[in-house]
């Protein structure tokens, strides 16, 4: 059946542009053998059958004539198929006809200067890309136009094994790759675009920059190629700053975006990108950090954030961070553990670092009692407070003669109201056994801590568990 080729959208003249001068077979005097071989297919059987091993004649057949008697011996070897990434299969063109209705013949493509002037049948030359255009009408605005169906005429680079490394290095650079924002938006959006990328690229191309190359399906579908790997050696990975990262306050607000899509962050970032600032790995950031890949020796380096800490905290921040930390304006625990703070905020450093305002020691009791200070953040309240009180002569002598509790006479008889208001401050120095010595009906003096008129049933109705802090049995007889 005779068919007419449809017009194609890719400019086949690219063969010369992309591959340079096509490689000819070793010189063979076709014209001198014109009378011996009436048909091209007689020697080039594979052209008809599609067998690549039989595209050229066996040199042994030359010895049938060049045996040293009839003709001088010859030493001829075909160079083999050309190094090309063009998609071409001779048997598919056997039944094609040109736009003018003429049948396709070997001379249509391989006769010397066949486009300019007719040439003898055996004046053989390499096929010129221009001859393809007699049938394959060029419709793309340019050979390397974005969206062109490259796979119509070209095979993937990883399948074009004959192309040498130096030839790949000469592949033309499409203008679209120089467009603003191309690096940030170059990911193929359709299967067609993905196939087109594979015409010139292998997975090695992507692995130079993508730290998550082993997690992205489009990259994983690209085969690896040692020729491309050789060309990528020494090239520096490019990591343009996305527009979102330029927004005001990005360094503080990026956590919400990272939590929404850590897979997107892992395109450019490895775990050290986070741990450079998130020293301890706060609870919210732990999942994101765990989702990022680790650096791979010889792989993509990822974005270098070795100076990110200087950006997050302004100059001399360590000297004035107390206000931010005290008001909760900063989520310090996202990056720092308590140990990180205590390395500086220790009793040994107290003489050189002023962590509390002037005269705080003289008036700290009020703040502690009112719960205005979170002493437990830095101090072991029971041991630290007791040691200090003993050293300054504020220790008790018996139950009634005490120098603390504002030195109020007979404090023990009126402490109930203070305990009900701020029991937490009592626990800074006292253990439960101190209370039970008086308020226990089992081994103590049986003093009722609730006072007259206490509504036990109302308290139990609000929170019965509270009663169990002191009572071994339910005082109201419940279960």
CSV table of C-alpha atoms in Angstrom, one decimal:
chain,number,residue,atom,x,y,z
A,1,UNK,CA,0.0,0.0,0.0
A,2,UNK,CA,1.3,3.4,-0.9
A,3,UNK,CA,1.0,6.1,1.8
A,4,UNK,CA,1.8,9.9,1.9
A,5,UNK,CA,3.7,11.1,4.9
A,6,UNK,CA,1.8,13.6,7.0
A,7,UNK,CA,3.4,17.0,7.7
A,8,UNK,CA,5.6,16.9,10.9
A,9,UNK,CA,6.1,19.7,13.4
A,10,UNK,CA,9.9,19.3,13.8
A,11,UNK,CA,12.4,20.7,11.5
A,12,UNK,CA,14.6,17.8,10.3
A,13,UNK,CA,17.4,20.1,9.2
A,14,UNK,CA,18.3,19.8,12.9
A,15,UNK,CA,20.3,16.7,12.0
A,16,UNK,CA,23.2,18.8,10.8
A,17,UNK,CA,22.9,21.4,13.5
A,18,UNK,CA,22.7,18.9,16.4
A,19,UNK,CA,25.1,16.2,15.2
A,20,UNK,CA,27.5,18.3,13.0
A,21,UNK,CA,28.8,16.8,9.8
A,22,UNK,CA,27.3,13.3,9.4
A,23,UNK,CA,29.9,10.5,9.4
A,24,UNK,CA,30.3,8.8,6.0
A,25,UNK,CA,31.3,5.2,5.6
A,26,UNK,CA,34.9,4.6,4.4
A,27,UNK,CA,35.4,5.6,0.8
A,28,UNK,CA,33.9,3.1,-1.5
A,29,UNK,CA,33.9,3.7,-5.3
A,30,UNK,CA,30.3,3.1,-6.0
A,31,UNK,CA,30.5,4.5,-9.5
A,32,UNK,CA,33.2,2.0,-10.4
A,33,UNK,CA,30.9,-0.9,-9.5
A,34,UNK,CA,27.8,0.5,-11.3
A,35,UNK,CA,27.7,-2.4,-13.8
A,36,UNK,CA,28.0,-5.1,-11.1
A,37,UNK,CA,25.3,-4.0,-8.7
A,38,UNK,CA,22.1,-3.0,-10.5
A,39,UNK,CA,20.2,-2.7,-7.2
A,40,UNK,CA,21.3,-0.9,-4.0
A,41,UNK,CA,19.5,-3.6,-2.0
A,42,UNK,CA,21.9,-6.2,-3.4
A,43,UNK,CA,24.6,-5.1,-1.0
A,44,UNK,CA,22.5,-3.2,1.6
A,45,UNK,CA,20.0,-6.0,2.4
A,46,UNK,CA,19.3,-4.6,5.9
A,47,UNK,CA,17.8,-1.4,4.3
A,48,UNK,CA,14.8,-3.5,3.2
A,49,UNK,CA,14.6,-6.0,6.2
A,50,UNK,CA,15.5,-3.6,9.0
A,51,UNK,CA,18.4,-5.8,10.1
A,52,UNK,CA,21.1,-3.4,11.4
A,53,UNK,CA,23.8,-6.1,11.1
A,54,UNK,CA,23.1,-6.3,7.3
A,55,UNK,CA,23.0,-2.6,6.5
A,56,UNK,CA,26.5,-2.9,4.9
A,57,UNK,CA,27.9,-5.8,2.8
A,58,UNK,CA,30.2,-8.4,4.4
A,59,UNK,CA,33.9,-7.4,3.5
A,60,UNK,CA,34.4,-11.1,2.8
A,61,UNK,CA,32.2,-10.9,-0.2
A,62,UNK,CA,34.7,-8.4,-1.8
A,63,UNK,CA,37.2,-11.3,-2.0
A,64,UNK,CA,35.0,-13.1,-4.5
A,65,UNK,CA,36.4,-10.7,-7.1
A,66,UNK,CA,39.4,-9.2,-5.3
A,67,UNK,CA,41.1,-12.5,-4.9
A,68,UNK,CA,44.5,-11.4,-6.1
A,69,UNK,CA,44.0,-13.0,-9.5
A,70,UNK,CA,41.1,-11.4,-11.1
A,71,UNK,CA,41.4,-8.2,-9.1
A,72,UNK,CA,43.9,-6.8,-6.6
A,73,UNK,CA,43.1,-7.7,-3.0
A,74,UNK,CA,41.4,-4.9,-0.9
A,75,UNK,CA,41.1,-4.3,2.7
A,76,UNK,CA,37.8,-2.5,3.2
A,77,UNK,CA,35.7,-2.2,6.4
A,78,UNK,CA,32.5,-0.3,6.6
A,79,UNK,CA,32.3,2.4,9.3
A,80,UNK,CA,28.9,1.1,10.5
A,81,UNK,CA,25.8,3.1,11.1
A,82,UNK,CA,26.3,6.9,11.6
A,83,UNK,CA,26.4,8.4,15.1
A,84,UNK,CA,23.0,10.0,15.1
A,85,UNK,CA,20.0,10.5,17.4
A,86,UNK,CA,17.6,10.8,14.4
A,87,UNK,CA,14.6,8.5,14.5
A,88,UNK,CA,14.7,6.8,11.0
A,89,UNK,CA,13.8,3.3,9.9
A,90,UNK,CA,14.3,2.5,6.2
A,91,UNK,CA,11.5,-0.1,5.8
A,92,UNK,CA,8.9,2.4,6.9
A,93,UNK,CA,9.8,4.6,3.9
A,94,UNK,CA,9.7,1.8,1.3
A,95,UNK,CA,6.1,2.4,0.3
A,96,UNK,CA,6.0,6.2,0.8
A,97,UNK,CA,5.5,8.6,-2.0
A,98,UNK,CA,6.5,12.2,-2.1
A,99,UNK,CA,4.2,15.2,-2.2
A,100,UNK,CA,4.5,15.2,-5.9
A,101,UNK,CA,3.4,11.6,-6.1
A,102,UNK,CA,6.8,10.1,-7.0
A,103,UNK,CA,7.9,6.9,-5.3
A,104,UNK,CA,10.6,6.9,-2.7
A,105,UNK,CA,13.9,5.5,-4.0
A,106,UNK,CA,17.5,5.4,-2.6
A,107,UNK,CA,18.5,8.2,-5.0
A,108,UNK,CA,15.9,10.5,-3.4
A,109,UNK,CA,18.2,10.8,-0.4
A,110,UNK,CA,21.6,9.4,-1.3
A,111,UNK,CA,22.4,10.7,-4.8
A,112,UNK,CA,25.1,13.3,-4.6
A,113,UNK,CA,23.6,16.9,-5.0
A,114,UNK,CA,20.3,15.3,-5.6
A,115,UNK,CA,18.4,18.4,-4.6
A,116,UNK,CA,20.2,20.7,-6.9
A,117,UNK,CA,20.7,18.7,-10.0
A,118,UNK,CA,20.0,15.0,-10.9
A,119,UNK,CA,23.0,12.8,-10.4
A,120,UNK,CA,24.0,9.3,-11.6
A,121,UNK,CA,22.5,6.4,-9.7
A,122,UNK,CA,25.8,5.3,-8.2
A,123,UNK,CA,27.0,8.8,-7.2
A,124,UNK,CA,26.3,8.0,-3.6
A,125,UNK,CA,26.6,10.5,-0.7
A,126,UNK,CA,25.3,10.7,2.9
A,127,UNK,CA,21.7,11.6,3.2
A,128,UNK,CA,21.2,15.4,3.5
A,129,UNK,CA,18.6,16.6,6.1
A,130,UNK,CA,17.2,18.9,3.4
A,131,UNK,CA,15.9,15.9,1.5
A,132,UNK,CA,13.7,15.0,4.5
A,133,UNK,CA,11.9,18.3,4.1
A,134,UNK,CA,10.6,17.3,0.6
A,135,UNK,CA,8.0,15.3,2.5
A,136,UNK,CA,8.2,16.4,6.1
A,137,UNK,CA,7.1,19.9,6.0
A,138,UNK,CA,8.6,22.1,8.7
A,139,UNK,CA,5.8,23.8,10.7
A,140,UNK,CA,7.6,24.8,14.0
A,141,UNK,CA,8.7,28.4,14.1
A,142,UNK,CA,12.2,27.2,15.0
A,143,UNK,CA,13.9,23.9,15.3
A,144,UNK,CA,14.3,24.2,19.1
A,145,UNK,CA,10.9,25.8,19.7
A,146,UNK,CA,9.3,25.1,23.2
A,147,UNK,CA,6.7,22.4,22.9
A,148,UNK,CA,8.0,20.9,19.7
A,149,UNK,CA,7.5,17.2,19.4
A,150,UNK,CA,11.2,16.3,19.4
A,151,UNK,CA,10.5,12.5,19.7
A,152,UNK,CA,8.9,12.5,16.2
A,153,UNK,CA,12.4,12.7,14.6
A,154,UNK,CA,14.8,12.0,17.5
A,155,UNK,CA,15.4,9.1,19.9
A,156,UNK,CA,16.3,9.6,23.5
A,157,UNK,CA,19.9,10.4,24.2
A,158,UNK,CA,20.4,7.3,26.3
A,159,UNK,CA,19.4,5.2,23.3
A,160,UNK,CA,21.8,6.9,20.9
A,161,UNK,CA,24.8,5.0,22.2
A,162,UNK,CA,27.0,5.8,19.1
A,163,UNK,CA,27.1,9.5,19.7
A,164,UNK,CA,30.5,10.3,21.3
A,165,UNK,CA,30.8,12.5,24.4
A,166,UNK,CA,32.4,15.4,22.5
A,167,UNK,CA,29.5,15.4,20.1
A,168,UNK,CA,26.9,15.6,23.0
A,169,UNK,CA,28.9,18.6,24.3
A,170,UNK,CA,28.1,20.5,21.1
A,171,UNK,CA,24.3,20.1,21.3
A,172,UNK,CA,22.7,23.5,20.8
A,173,UNK,CA,21.4,25.5,23.8
A,174,UNK,CA,17.7,26.3,23.3
A,175,UNK,CA,16.7,30.0,23.7
A,176,UNK,CA,13.9,28.9,26.1
A,177,UNK,CA,16.5,27.8,28.6
A,178,UNK,CA,17.8,31.4,28.9
A,179,UNK,CA,14.3,32.7,29.7
A,180,UNK,CA,13.9,34.4,33.1
A,181,UNK,CA,12.7,31.9,35.7
A,182,UNK,CA,13.4,28.9,33.5
A,183,UNK,CA,15.4,27.1,36.3
A,184,UNK,CA,12.6,27.5,38.8
A,185,UNK,CA,9.9,26.4,36.3
A,186,UNK,CA,11.6,23.9,34.0
A,187,UNK,CA,10.0,20.8,35.3
A,188,UNK,CA,8.1,19.0,32.5
A,189,UNK,CA,4.4,19.4,32.9
A,190,UNK,CA,3.2,16.8,30.4
A,191,UNK,CA,4.4,13.4,29.2
A,192,UNK,CA,5.3,15.0,25.8
A,193,UNK,CA,7.6,17.6,27.5
A,194,UNK,CA,9.1,14.8,29.6
A,195,UNK,CA,10.0,12.8,26.5
A,196,UNK,CA,11.4,15.9,24.8
A,197,UNK,CA,13.7,16.5,27.8
A,198,UNK,CA,15.1,13.0,27.4
A,199,UNK,CA,16.2,13.8,23.8
A,200,UNK,CA,19.2,15.8,25.2
A,201,UNK,CA,19.3,14.9,28.9
A,202,UNK,CA,19.9,11.9,31.1
A,203,UNK,CA,19.2,11.5,34.8
A,204,UNK,CA,22.8,12.7,35.5
A,205,UNK,CA,21.8,16.2,34.3
A,206,UNK,CA,19.1,16.5,37.0
A,207,UNK,CA,21.1,14.8,39.7
A,208,UNK,CA,23.6,17.7,39.6
A,209,UNK,CA,21.1,20.0,41.3
A,210,UNK,CA,18.2,17.9,42.6
A,211,UNK,CA,19.0,16.5,46.0
A,212,UNK,CA,15.8,14.5,45.8
A,213,UNK,CA,16.4,13.1,42.3
A,214,UNK,CA,15.7,9.6,43.5
A,215,UNK,CA,12.2,10.6,44.6
A,216,UNK,CA,10.9,12.4,41.5
A,217,UNK,CA,9.2,10.3,39.0
A,218,UNK,CA,10.2,12.3,35.9
A,219,UNK,CA,13.9,12.0,36.9
A,220,UNK,CA,13.6,8.4,37.8
A,221,UNK,CA,12.2,7.6,34.4
A,222,UNK,CA,15.3,9.1,32.7
A,223,UNK,CA,18.1,6.6,32.3
A,224,UNK,CA,21.6,7.3,33.5
A,225,UNK,CA,24.3,7.9,30.9
A,226,UNK,CA,28.1,7.8,31.6
A,227,UNK,CA,28.7,10.3,28.8
A,228,UNK,CA,26.5,12.9,30.4
A,229,UNK,CA,28.0,12.1,33.8
A,230,UNK,CA,31.4,13.0,32.4
A,231,UNK,CA,30.1,16.3,31.0
A,232,UNK,CA,28.5,17.2,34.4
A,233,UNK,CA,31.8,16.9,36.3
A,234,UNK,CA,33.0,20.2,37.6
A,235,UNK,CA,29.7,22.0,36.8
A,236,UNK,CA,28.3,24.0,39.7
A,237,UNK,CA,24.7,23.4,40.9
A,238,UNK,CA,22.4,26.3,40.4
A,239,UNK,CA,19.8,27.2,43.1
A,240,UNK,CA,17.9,30.4,42.2
A,241,UNK,CA,16.0,32.0,45.1
A,242,UNK,CA,12.2,31.4,44.5
A,243,UNK,CA,10.0,34.4,44.6
A,244,UNK,CA,8.3,33.2,47.7
A,245,UNK,CA,11.6,33.3,49.6
A,246,UNK,CA,12.0,37.0,48.9
A,247,UNK,CA,8.9,37.9,50.8
A,248,UNK,CA,9.3,40.0,54.0
A,249,UNK,CA,9.6,37.8,57.0
A,250,UNK,CA,10.1,34.6,55.1
A,251,UNK,CA,12.9,33.4,57.4
A,252,UNK,CA,10.3,33.5,60.3
A,253,UNK,CA,7.2,32.3,58.4
A,254,UNK,CA,8.7,29.6,56.2
A,255,UNK,CA,7.7,26.8,58.7
A,256,UNK,CA,4.1,26.8,57.7
A,257,UNK,CA,5.1,26.4,54.0
A,258,UNK,CA,7.6,23.7,54.9
A,259,UNK,CA,5.0,21.8,56.9
A,260,UNK,CA,2.6,21.9,54.0
A,261,UNK,CA,5.0,20.5,51.5
A,262,UNK,CA,8.4,19.2,52.6
A,263,UNK,CA,8.7,17.3,49.3
A,264,UNK,CA,9.0,20.7,47.5
A,265,UNK,CA,11.7,21.9,49.9
A,266,UNK,CA,13.7,18.7,49.3
A,267,UNK,CA,14.2,19.8,45.7
A,268,UNK,CA,17.0,22.1,46.8
A,269,UNK,CA,17.5,21.4,50.5
A,270,UNK,CA,19.1,18.6,52.5
A,271,UNK,CA,18.8,18.1,56.2
A,272,UNK,CA,21.8,20.4,57.0
A,273,UNK,CA,19.7,23.3,55.6
A,274,UNK,CA,17.4,23.0,58.6
A,275,UNK,CA,19.9,21.8,61.3
A,276,UNK,CA,22.0,24.9,60.6
A,277,UNK,CA,19.4,26.9,62.5
A,278,UNK,CA,17.1,24.2,64.1
A,279,UNK,CA,19.9,23.0,66.3
A,280,UNK,CA,17.8,20.8,68.5
A,281,UNK,CA,15.0,20.1,66.0
A,282,UNK,CA,11.9,21.6,67.6
A,283,UNK,CA,8.7,19.5,67.8
A,284,UNK,CA,7.0,21.2,64.8
A,285,UNK,CA,10.1,21.1,62.5
A,286,UNK,CA,11.1,17.5,63.4
A,287,UNK,CA,8.8,15.9,60.8
A,288,UNK,CA,10.0,18.3,58.1
A,289,UNK,CA,13.6,17.7,58.8
A,290,UNK,CA,13.2,14.0,58.9
A,291,UNK,CA,11.5,14.1,55.4
A,292,UNK,CA,14.5,15.9,53.8
A,293,UNK,CA,17.2,13.7,52.2
A,294,UNK,CA,20.7,13.4,53.6
A,295,UNK,CA,23.6,14.7,51.5
A,296,UNK,CA,25.1,12.1,49.3
A,297,UNK,CA,28.9,12.2,48.6
A,298,UNK,CA,29.3,13.2,45.0
A,299,UNK,CA,25.7,14.0,44.6
A,300,UNK,CA,23.8,17.3,44.5
A,301,UNK,CA,25.2,19.6,47.3
A,302,UNK,CA,21.9,21.4,48.0
A,303,UNK,CA,21.6,25.0,49.1
A,304,UNK,CA,24.3,26.2,51.4
A,305,UNK,CA,22.8,27.8,54.5
A,306,UNK,CA,25.9,27.9,56.6
A,307,UNK,CA,25.3,31.6,57.5
A,308,UNK,CA,21.6,31.3,58.0
A,309,UNK,CA,21.9,31.8,61.7
A,310,UNK,CA,23.3,35.3,61.2
A,311,UNK,CA,20.2,36.1,59.1
A,312,UNK,CA,17.7,34.8,61.6
A,313,UNK,CA,19.1,36.7,64.6
A,314,UNK,CA,20.3,40.3,64.2
A,315,UNK,CA,23.6,41.5,65.4
A,316,UNK,CA,24.1,41.5,69.2
A,317,UNK,CA,20.9,39.5,69.6
A,318,UNK,CA,22.5,37.4,72.3
A,319,UNK,CA,22.8,40.6,74.4
A,320,UNK,CA,19.2,41.6,74.1
A,321,UNK,CA,17.2,38.4,73.5
A,322,UNK,CA,15.8,38.3,77.1
A,323,UNK,CA,12.9,40.6,76.3
A,324,UNK,CA,11.8,38.5,73.3
A,325,UNK,CA,12.2,35.2,75.2
A,326,UNK,CA,10.3,36.5,78.3
A,327,UNK,CA,7.3,37.7,76.3
A,328,UNK,CA,7.1,34.6,74.1
A,329,UNK,CA,7.6,36.6,71.0
A,330,UNK,CA,10.0,34.0,69.7
A,331,UNK,CA,9.5,30.3,69.6
A,332,UNK,CA,13.0,29.6,71.0
A,333,UNK,CA,12.3,25.9,71.5
A,334,UNK,CA,12.0,25.4,67.7
A,335,UNK,CA,15.7,25.7,67.6
A,336,UNK,CA,17.1,25.5,71.1
A,337,UNK,CA,16.7,23.0,74.0
A,338,UNK,CA,16.8,24.1,77.6
A,339,UNK,CA,20.4,22.8,77.8
A,340,UNK,CA,21.3,25.4,75.2
A,341,UNK,CA,20.1,28.2,77.5
A,342,UNK,CA,21.6,26.7,80.7
A,343,UNK,CA,25.0,26.6,79.1
A,344,UNK,CA,25.1,30.3,79.6
A,345,UNK,CA,22.4,30.8,82.3
A,346,UNK,CA,24.2,29.0,85.1
A,347,UNK,CA,25.0,30.0,88.7
A,348,UNK,CA,28.6,30.1,87.8
A,349,UNK,CA,28.0,32.7,85.2
A,350,UNK,CA,25.7,34.8,87.4
A,351,UNK,CA,28.5,37.2,88.4
A,352,UNK,CA,29.3,38.2,84.8
A,353,UNK,CA,25.8,38.0,83.2
A,354,UNK,CA,22.9,40.0,84.5
A,355,UNK,CA,19.8,37.9,83.7
A,356,UNK,CA,17.5,39.6,86.2
A,357,UNK,CA,17.0,43.3,86.6
A,358,UNK,CA,18.6,45.3,89.3
A,359,UNK,CA,17.6,44.4,92.9
A,360,UNK,CA,15.7,41.4,91.7
A,361,UNK,CA,17.0,39.3,94.6
A,362,UNK,CA,15.5,41.6,97.1
A,363,UNK,CA,12.0,41.7,95.5
A,364,UNK,CA,11.8,38.3,93.7
A,365,UNK,CA,9.6,36.8,96.4
A,366,UNK,CA,6.6,38.8,95.2
A,367,UNK,CA,7.1,37.8,91.6
A,368,UNK,CA,7.6,34.2,92.5
A,369,UNK,CA,4.5,34.1,94.7
A,370,UNK,CA,2.4,35.8,92.0
A,371,UNK,CA,3.6,33.4,89.4
A,372,UNK,CA,5.1,36.1,87.3
A,373,UNK,CA,8.4,34.3,86.8
A,374,UNK,CA,8.9,30.9,85.4
A,375,UNK,CA,11.8,30.0,87.8
A,376,UNK,CA,11.7,26.3,86.9
A,377,UNK,CA,13.0,27.2,83.4
A,378,UNK,CA,16.5,27.7,84.8
A,379,UNK,CA,16.4,26.7,88.5
A,380,UNK,CA,15.8,23.5,90.4
A,381,UNK,CA,13.4,25.5,92.7
A,382,UNK,CA,13.6,23.2,95.7
A,383,UNK,CA,17.3,22.9,95.9
A,384,UNK,CA,18.3,26.2,94.4
A,385,UNK,CA,15.9,28.3,96.6
A,386,UNK,CA,16.7,26.4,99.7
A,387,UNK,CA,20.5,26.6,99.3
A,388,UNK,CA,20.2,30.4,98.7
A,389,UNK,CA,17.9,30.9,101.7
A,390,UNK,CA,20.2,29.0,104.0
A,391,UNK,CA,23.3,30.9,102.8
A,392,UNK,CA,21.6,34.2,103.4
A,393,UNK,CA,20.3,33.3,106.9
A,394,UNK,CA,16.7,32.9,105.8
A,395,UNK,CA,16.4,29.3,107.0
A,396,UNK,CA,13.7,28.3,109.5
A,397,UNK,CA,14.3,27.5,113.2
A,398,UNK,CA,11.4,25.3,114.2
A,399,UNK,CA,7.9,25.6,112.8
A,400,UNK,CA,7.0,29.0,114.0
A,401,UNK,CA,10.3,31.0,113.9
A,402,UNK,CA,10.9,31.5,110.2
A,403,UNK,CA,12.6,34.4,108.5
A,404,UNK,CA,10.9,34.0,105.1
A,405,UNK,CA,7.2,34.2,104.3
A,406,UNK,CA,7.7,38.0,104.6
A,407,UNK,CA,8.7,37.3,108.2
A,408,UNK,CA,5.0,37.5,109.3
A,409,UNK,CA,4.5,36.5,112.9
A,410,UNK,CA,2.6,33.3,113.3
A,411,UNK,CA,2.7,32.7,109.6
A,412,UNK,CA,1.9,29.0,110.1
A,413,UNK,CA,-1.5,30.0,111.5
A,414,UNK,CA,-2.5,32.1,108.5
A,415,UNK,CA,-0.7,30.4,105.6
A,416,UNK,CA,-3.9,28.7,104.4
A,417,UNK,CA,-5.1,31.6,102.2
A,418,UNK,CA,-1.6,32.0,100.6
A,419,UNK,CA,-1.5,28.3,99.9
A,420,UNK,CA,-4.9,28.4,98.2
A,421,UNK,CA,-3.9,31.3,96.0
A,422,UNK,CA,-0.4,30.1,95.0
A,423,UNK,CA,0.2,26.6,96.0
A,424,UNK,CA,2.9,26.3,93.3
A,425,UNK,CA,5.1,28.7,95.1
A,426,UNK,CA,4.9,26.6,98.2
A,427,UNK,CA,6.2,23.6,96.3
A,428,UNK,CA,9.4,25.5,95.6
A,429,UNK,CA,10.5,24.6,99.1
A,430,UNK,CA,8.0,22.2,100.6
A,431,UNK,CA,7.1,18.6,99.9
A,432,UNK,CA,3.7,17.0,100.5
A,433,UNK,CA,4.9,15.4,103.7
A,434,UNK,CA,5.4,18.9,105.2
A,435,UNK,CA,1.6,19.5,104.7
A,436,UNK,CA,0.6,16.1,105.9
A,437,UNK,CA,2.4,16.6,109.2
A,438,UNK,CA,-0.6,18.8,110.2
A,439,UNK,CA,-3.3,18.0,107.7
A,440,UNK,CA,-3.3,14.2,107.8
A,441,UNK,CA,-5.9,12.4,109.8
A,442,UNK,CA,-3.8,9.2,109.6
A,443,UNK,CA,-0.4,10.2,111.0
A,444,UNK,CA,-0.7,14.0,111.4
A,445,UNK,CA,-2.5,16.3,113.7
A,446,UNK,CA,-5.8,16.1,111.8
A,447,UNK,CA,-6.1,19.8,111.1
A,448,UNK,CA,-8.8,20.4,108.4
A,449,UNK,CA,-7.2,22.5,105.6
A,450,UNK,CA,-10.5,23.4,104.1
A,451,UNK,CA,-11.8,25.7,106.9
A,452,UNK,CA,-15.3,26.2,108.1
A,453,UNK,CA,-18.1,26.1,105.6
A,454,UNK,CA,-16.2,24.2,103.0
A,455,UNK,CA,-18.5,22.8,100.3
A,456,UNK,CA,-16.9,19.3,99.8
A,457,UNK,CA,-19.7,18.1,97.6
A,458,UNK,CA,-19.5,21.1,95.3
A,459,UNK,CA,-15.7,20.7,94.9
A,460,UNK,CA,-16.1,17.0,94.2
A,461,UNK,CA,-18.7,17.8,91.6
A,462,UNK,CA,-16.4,20.1,89.7
A,463,UNK,CA,-13.3,17.9,89.8
A,464,UNK,CA,-13.3,14.8,92.0
A,465,UNK,CA,-9.8,13.9,91.0
A,466,UNK,CA,-8.6,17.0,93.0
A,467,UNK,CA,-9.7,15.3,96.2
A,468,UNK,CA,-7.5,12.3,95.5
A,469,UNK,CA,-4.3,14.4,95.7
A,470,UNK,CA,-4.7,14.3,99.5
A,471,UNK,CA,-7.3,11.7,100.4
A,472,UNK,CA,-6.5,8.0,100.2
A,473,UNK,CA,-10.2,7.1,100.4
A,474,UNK,CA,-13.1,9.0,98.9
A,475,UNK,CA,-14.2,11.4,101.8
A,476,UNK,CA,-17.7,11.4,100.3
A,477,UNK,CA,-17.9,7.6,100.1
A,478,UNK,CA,-18.0,7.4,96.3
A,479,UNK,CA,-16.1,4.8,94.2
